[in-house]
mmCIF file of C-alpha atoms in Angstrom:
data_model
loop_
_atom_site.group_PDB
_atom_site.id
_atom_site.type_symbol
_atom_site.label_atom_id
_atom_site.label_comp_id
_atom_site.label_asym_id
_atom_site.label_seq_id
_atom_site.Cartn_x
_atom_site.Cartn_y
_atom_site.Cartn_z
ATOM 1 C CA MET A 1 55.963 -68.532 60.659
ATOM 2 C CA LEU A 2 57.494 -71.623 59.037
ATOM 3 C CA GLN A 3 58.211 -69.691 55.867
ATOM 4 C CA ASN A 4 60.026 -66.986 57.835
ATOM 5 C CA LEU A 5 62.076 -69.568 59.723
ATOM 6 C CA LEU A 6 62.962 -71.426 56.528
ATOM 7 C CA SER A 7 64.003 -68.223 54.754
ATOM 8 C CA PHE A 8 66.143 -67.155 57.694
ATOM 9 C CA THR A 9 67.710 -70.630 57.894
ATOM 10 C CA ILE A 10 68.769 -70.457 54.237
ATOM 11 C CA LEU A 11 70.207 -66.957 54.657
ATOM 12 C CA ALA A 12 72.000 -67.825 57.907
ATOM 13 C CA GLY A 13 73.393 -71.004 56.365
ATOM 14 C CA LEU A 14 74.892 -69.118 53.442
ATOM 15 C CA LEU A 15 76.417 -66.497 55.739
ATOM 16 C CA THR A 16 77.836 -69.180 58.045
ATOM 17 C CA MET A 17 79.801 -70.779 55.214
ATOM 18 C CA LEU A 18 81.382 -67.523 54.103
ATOM 19 C CA PRO A 19 85.015 -67.404 55.312
ATOM 20 C CA GLY A 20 85.649 -64.603 57.758
ATOM 21 C CA LEU A 21 86.847 -63.709 61.217
ATOM 22 C CA ASP A 22 85.023 -66.580 62.964
ATOM 23 C CA THR A 23 86.516 -69.105 60.541
ATOM 24 C CA ALA A 24 90.010 -67.758 61.171
ATOM 25 C CA GLN A 25 89.513 -68.022 64.935
ATOM 26 C CA VAL A 26 88.278 -71.621 64.832
ATOM 27 C CA LEU A 27 91.020 -72.819 62.475
ATOM 28 C CA ARG A 28 93.686 -71.254 64.664
ATOM 29 C CA SER A 29 92.191 -72.764 67.808
ATOM 30 C CA VAL A 30 91.993 -76.309 66.451
ATOM 31 C CA THR A 31 95.599 -76.202 65.244
ATOM 32 C CA ILE A 32 97.015 -74.538 68.351
ATOM 33 C CA GLY A 33 95.018 -76.226 71.114
ATOM 34 C CA GLY A 34 93.074 -79.093 69.561
ATOM 35 C CA LYS A 35 89.357 -79.886 69.574
ATOM 36 C CA SER A 36 88.613 -78.683 73.110
ATOM 37 C CA THR A 37 90.088 -75.231 72.442
ATOM 38 C CA ALA A 38 88.349 -75.066 69.072
ATOM 39 C CA TYR A 39 84.963 -75.876 70.623
ATOM 40 C CA ALA A 40 85.596 -73.292 73.345
ATOM 41 C CA THR A 41 86.137 -70.756 70.562
ATOM 42 C CA VAL A 42 82.918 -71.888 68.880
ATOM 43 C CA ALA A 43 81.100 -71.558 72.230
ATOM 44 C CA GLY A 44 82.312 -67.966 72.523
ATOM 45 C CA ILE A 45 81.071 -67.204 69.017
ATOM 46 C CA LEU A 46 77.679 -68.807 69.685
ATOM 47 C CA THR A 47 77.266 -66.910 72.962
ATOM 48 C CA GLY A 48 77.990 -63.657 71.158
ATOM 49 C CA VAL A 49 75.370 -64.460 68.526
ATOM 50 C CA TRP A 50 72.754 -65.136 71.219
ATOM 51 C CA ILE A 51 73.548 -61.822 72.885
ATOM 52 C CA TRP A 52 73.302 -59.938 69.588
ATOM 53 C CA GLY A 53 70.063 -61.772 68.733
ATOM 54 C CA ALA A 54 68.494 -60.795 72.054
ATOM 55 C CA ALA A 55 69.777 -57.230 71.750
ATOM 56 C CA ALA A 56 68.406 -56.866 68.229
ATOM 57 C CA ALA A 57 65.017 -58.253 69.242
ATOM 58 C CA LEU A 58 64.823 -55.811 72.145
ATOM 59 C CA GLY A 59 65.990 -52.905 69.998
ATOM 60 C CA ILE A 60 69.174 -52.324 71.980
ATOM 61 C CA SER A 61 71.510 -52.825 69.042
ATOM 62 C CA ALA A 62 69.495 -50.243 67.108
ATOM 63 C CA LEU A 63 71.734 -47.771 68.928
ATOM 64 C CA LEU A 64 74.530 -48.866 66.620
ATOM 65 C CA VAL A 65 72.457 -47.677 63.699
ATOM 66 C CA ALA A 66 70.860 -44.605 65.272
ATOM 67 C CA SER A 67 73.811 -43.338 67.297
ATOM 68 C CA HIS A 68 77.021 -42.433 65.512
ATOM 69 C CA ILE A 69 78.830 -42.180 68.854
ATOM 70 C CA ALA A 70 77.748 -45.676 69.955
ATOM 71 C CA TYR A 71 78.712 -47.207 66.626
ATOM 72 C CA THR A 72 82.064 -45.434 66.548
ATOM 73 C CA THR A 73 82.870 -46.455 70.121
ATOM 74 C CA VAL A 74 82.188 -50.145 69.444
ATOM 75 C CA LYS A 75 83.992 -49.987 66.108
ATOM 76 C CA TRP A 76 87.215 -48.530 67.513
ATOM 77 C CA ALA A 77 87.133 -50.864 70.506
ATOM 78 C CA GLY A 78 86.888 -53.798 68.110
ATOM 79 C CA THR A 79 89.603 -52.383 65.868
ATOM 80 C CA ALA A 80 92.008 -51.892 68.764
ATOM 81 C CA TYR A 81 91.357 -55.375 70.158
ATOM 82 C CA LEU A 82 91.811 -57.142 66.807
ATOM 83 C CA ILE A 83 95.044 -55.303 66.017
ATOM 84 C CA TYR A 84 96.339 -55.940 69.541
ATOM 85 C CA LEU A 85 95.643 -59.678 69.187
ATOM 86 C CA GLY A 86 97.268 -59.758 65.741
ATOM 87 C CA ILE A 87 100.454 -58.071 66.949
ATOM 88 C CA LYS A 88 100.535 -60.325 70.014
ATOM 89 C CA MET A 89 100.301 -63.440 67.812
ATOM 90 C CA LEU A 90 103.089 -62.211 65.529
ATOM 91 C CA TRP A 91 105.315 -61.477 68.517
ATOM 92 C CA GLU A 92 104.649 -64.772 70.287
ATOM 93 C CA SER A 93 105.132 -66.802 67.094
ATOM 94 C CA ARG A 94 108.880 -66.269 67.524
ATOM 95 C CA LYS A 95 108.815 -68.425 70.668
ATOM 96 C CA ILE A 96 107.014 -71.443 69.226
ATOM 97 C CA THR A 97 108.879 -74.706 69.843
ATOM 98 C CA HIS A 98 107.886 -78.346 70.134
ATOM 99 C CA GLU A 99 107.778 -77.931 73.910
ATOM 100 C CA SER A 100 105.598 -74.812 73.760
ATOM 101 C CA VAL A 101 103.160 -76.518 71.372
ATOM 102 C CA GLN A 102 102.753 -79.475 73.744
ATOM 103 C CA ALA A 103 102.357 -77.099 76.693
ATOM 104 C CA LYS A 104 99.511 -75.268 74.937
ATOM 105 C CA ILE A 105 97.768 -78.542 74.177
ATOM 106 C CA ALA A 106 98.023 -79.556 77.831
ATOM 107 C CA ASP A 107 97.078 -76.107 79.163
ATOM 108 C CA LYS A 108 93.750 -76.474 80.963
ATOM 109 C CA THR A 109 93.141 -72.705 80.876
ATOM 110 C CA SER A 110 93.484 -72.397 77.093
ATOM 111 C CA SER A 111 89.822 -73.269 76.531
ATOM 112 C CA ARG A 112 88.640 -70.513 78.864
ATOM 113 C CA LYS A 113 90.943 -68.019 77.183
ATOM 114 C CA ALA A 114 89.701 -69.096 73.748
ATOM 115 C CA PHE A 115 86.072 -68.688 74.828
ATOM 116 C CA ASN A 116 86.655 -65.208 76.274
ATOM 117 C CA ARG A 117 88.626 -64.071 73.226
ATOM 118 C CA ALA A 118 86.000 -65.295 70.741
ATOM 119 C CA LEU A 119 83.144 -63.757 72.745
ATOM 120 C CA LEU A 120 84.867 -60.385 73.030
ATOM 121 C CA ILE A 121 85.726 -60.316 69.328
ATOM 122 C CA ASN A 122 82.108 -61.095 68.468
ATOM 123 C CA LEU A 123 80.672 -58.445 70.795
ATOM 124 C CA THR A 124 83.076 -55.736 69.621
ATOM 125 C CA ASN A 125 82.223 -56.300 65.962
ATOM 126 C CA PRO A 126 79.606 -53.631 65.190
ATOM 127 C CA LYS A 127 78.800 -55.193 61.832
ATOM 128 C CA THR A 128 77.325 -58.195 63.629
ATOM 129 C CA GLY A 129 74.964 -55.913 65.535
ATOM 130 C CA VAL A 130 74.055 -53.971 62.403
ATOM 131 C CA PHE A 131 73.370 -57.222 60.545
ATOM 132 C CA TYR A 132 71.029 -58.442 63.258
ATOM 133 C CA ILE A 133 69.125 -55.179 63.636
ATOM 134 C CA ALA A 134 68.753 -54.873 59.845
ATOM 135 C CA ILE A 135 67.899 -58.487 59.022
ATOM 136 C CA LEU A 136 66.429 -60.163 62.090
ATOM 137 C CA PRO A 137 63.236 -58.031 62.449
ATOM 138 C CA GLN A 138 62.144 -59.102 58.965
ATOM 139 C CA PHE A 139 62.058 -62.753 60.043
ATOM 140 C CA LEU A 140 60.773 -62.469 63.626
ATOM 141 C CA PRO A 141 57.769 -64.815 64.070
ATOM 142 C CA HIS A 142 54.808 -62.741 65.239
ATOM 143 C CA GLU A 143 53.519 -65.693 67.253
ATOM 144 C CA PHE A 144 56.209 -65.117 69.913
ATOM 145 C CA PRO A 145 57.345 -62.149 72.014
ATOM 146 C CA ALA A 146 60.227 -60.258 70.360
ATOM 147 C CA LEU A 147 62.881 -61.570 72.759
ATOM 148 C CA VAL A 148 61.790 -65.183 72.306
ATOM 149 C CA GLY A 149 61.701 -64.766 68.544
ATOM 150 C CA GLY A 150 65.140 -63.158 68.502
ATOM 151 C CA LEU A 151 66.629 -65.967 70.567
ATOM 152 C CA LEU A 152 64.903 -68.547 68.362
ATOM 153 C CA LEU A 153 66.448 -67.107 65.195
ATOM 154 C CA ALA A 154 69.839 -66.752 66.881
ATOM 155 C CA THR A 155 69.580 -70.397 67.942
ATOM 156 C CA ILE A 156 68.899 -71.482 64.358
ATOM 157 C CA HIS A 157 71.942 -69.480 63.262
ATOM 158 C CA ASN A 158 74.009 -71.067 66.031
ATOM 159 C CA LEU A 159 72.951 -74.624 65.172
ATOM 160 C CA LEU A 160 74.077 -74.088 61.586
ATOM 161 C CA THR A 161 77.305 -72.522 62.832
ATOM 162 C CA LEU A 162 77.955 -75.450 65.176
ATOM 163 C CA ILE A 163 77.412 -77.990 62.395
ATOM 164 C CA TRP A 164 79.661 -76.110 59.967
ATOM 165 C CA PHE A 165 82.501 -75.603 62.437
ATOM 166 C CA THR A 166 82.254 -79.199 63.667
ATOM 167 C CA MET A 167 82.892 -80.367 60.109
ATOM 168 C CA MET A 168 85.823 -77.963 59.940
ATOM 169 C CA ILE A 169 87.257 -79.044 63.303
ATOM 170 C CA TYR A 170 87.087 -82.767 62.519
ATOM 171 C CA GLY A 171 88.483 -82.152 59.050
ATOM 172 C CA ALA A 172 91.486 -80.364 60.541
ATOM 173 C CA SER A 173 91.924 -83.158 63.085
ATOM 174 C CA PHE A 174 92.896 -85.588 60.320
ATOM 175 C CA ALA A 175 96.012 -83.478 59.795
ATOM 176 C CA LYS A 176 96.724 -83.260 63.540
ATOM 177 C CA GLU A 177 100.387 -84.302 63.436
ATOM 178 C CA THR A 178 101.207 -81.955 60.588
ATOM 179 C CA LEU A 179 99.356 -79.043 62.157
ATOM 180 C CA GLN A 180 101.187 -79.498 65.458
ATOM 181 C CA ASN A 181 104.606 -79.266 63.823
ATOM 182 C CA PRO A 182 106.325 -76.137 65.263
ATOM 183 C CA ARG A 183 107.142 -74.791 61.785
ATOM 184 C CA VAL A 184 103.538 -75.192 60.678
ATOM 185 C CA GLN A 185 102.386 -73.619 63.954
ATOM 186 C CA LYS A 186 104.553 -70.571 63.307
ATOM 187 C CA ILE A 187 103.059 -70.172 59.849
ATOM 188 C CA ILE A 188 99.522 -70.548 61.212
ATOM 189 C CA GLU A 189 100.128 -68.137 64.095
ATOM 190 C CA ARG A 190 101.671 -65.501 61.826
ATOM 191 C CA ALA A 191 98.954 -65.918 59.200
ATOM 192 C CA SER A 192 96.312 -65.596 61.934
ATOM 193 C CA GLY A 193 98.029 -62.500 63.308
ATOM 194 C CA VAL A 194 98.147 -60.833 59.900
ATOM 195 C CA ALA A 195 94.499 -61.816 59.292
ATOM 196 C CA LEU A 196 93.361 -60.268 62.591
ATOM 197 C CA ILE A 197 95.273 -57.068 61.887
ATOM 198 C CA GLY A 198 93.689 -57.003 58.430
ATOM 199 C CA PHE A 199 90.197 -57.516 59.853
ATOM 200 C CA GLY A 200 90.894 -54.770 62.415
ATOM 201 C CA ILE A 201 91.939 -52.314 59.718
ATOM 202 C CA ARG A 202 88.887 -53.235 57.635
ATOM 203 C CA VAL A 203 86.585 -52.595 60.583
ATOM 204 C CA ALA A 204 88.283 -49.218 61.157
ATOM 205 C CA PHE A 205 87.602 -48.045 57.620
ATOM 206 C CA GLU A 206 84.095 -49.425 57.253
ATOM 207 C CA LYS A 207 81.319 -46.873 57.312
ATOM 208 C CA SER A 208 78.280 -47.247 59.540
#
C-alpha cells in the first residue's frame, strides 16, 4: 500500500506543478481579489478533485471513456463555459478602474463566485475525469473499499495542490501593490480571458 501511495504522490506532485487551467485561475484570483478569493478558487478546485476521485473509484467517470455521448456532452459544456468566461473577462476588462479594483477587493461575494466558477470549470473538464479513471485504479490501496481509496488518493493530490498554490498565492502577495494597479489588472484580465478561450478551444478539439 505504501508503495502505491508514494508512487501516486510523486505523479500527482509532478502534475500539480505543471502550468495549466488551475494555475491561470488561481493567479487571476489572487491579483483580482486577494488571498481570500484565491483560496476560494483553490477550494473549488479541491472540491472538484474530490468529486472526480470518488466518481472514478465508483466507476461513474468510466462513462466518459465508455460513452461517446457522455464524453462529448461534458466536453462541449466545458468548452462553452470556458469560452463564455474568456469573452466576459475581455469585455469587462474595459471597465477596470482604481475604484472597480477596490470594490472587487471589498466584495464579500467574490469568494463565493470564485469557488463556484473554479468548481464548475473542474467538473466540466472531461480530461480530469479521464485522467482519474485511467490512472487512479492502478494506485487504489486494496486494503480499503474503492470509495475510501479514491478519496484517499484525491486527498493526497489535494494536499499537494494546496501546498503548491499557497506558495504561489503568497509569492504573488509580495507584488500586491503592483498587481492591483488598474493597468496591470487590465493586462491580467485580458490575458486570463485569452487563456480561457484558448483552453476552451483546446478542449473542443481534443479527442476522447
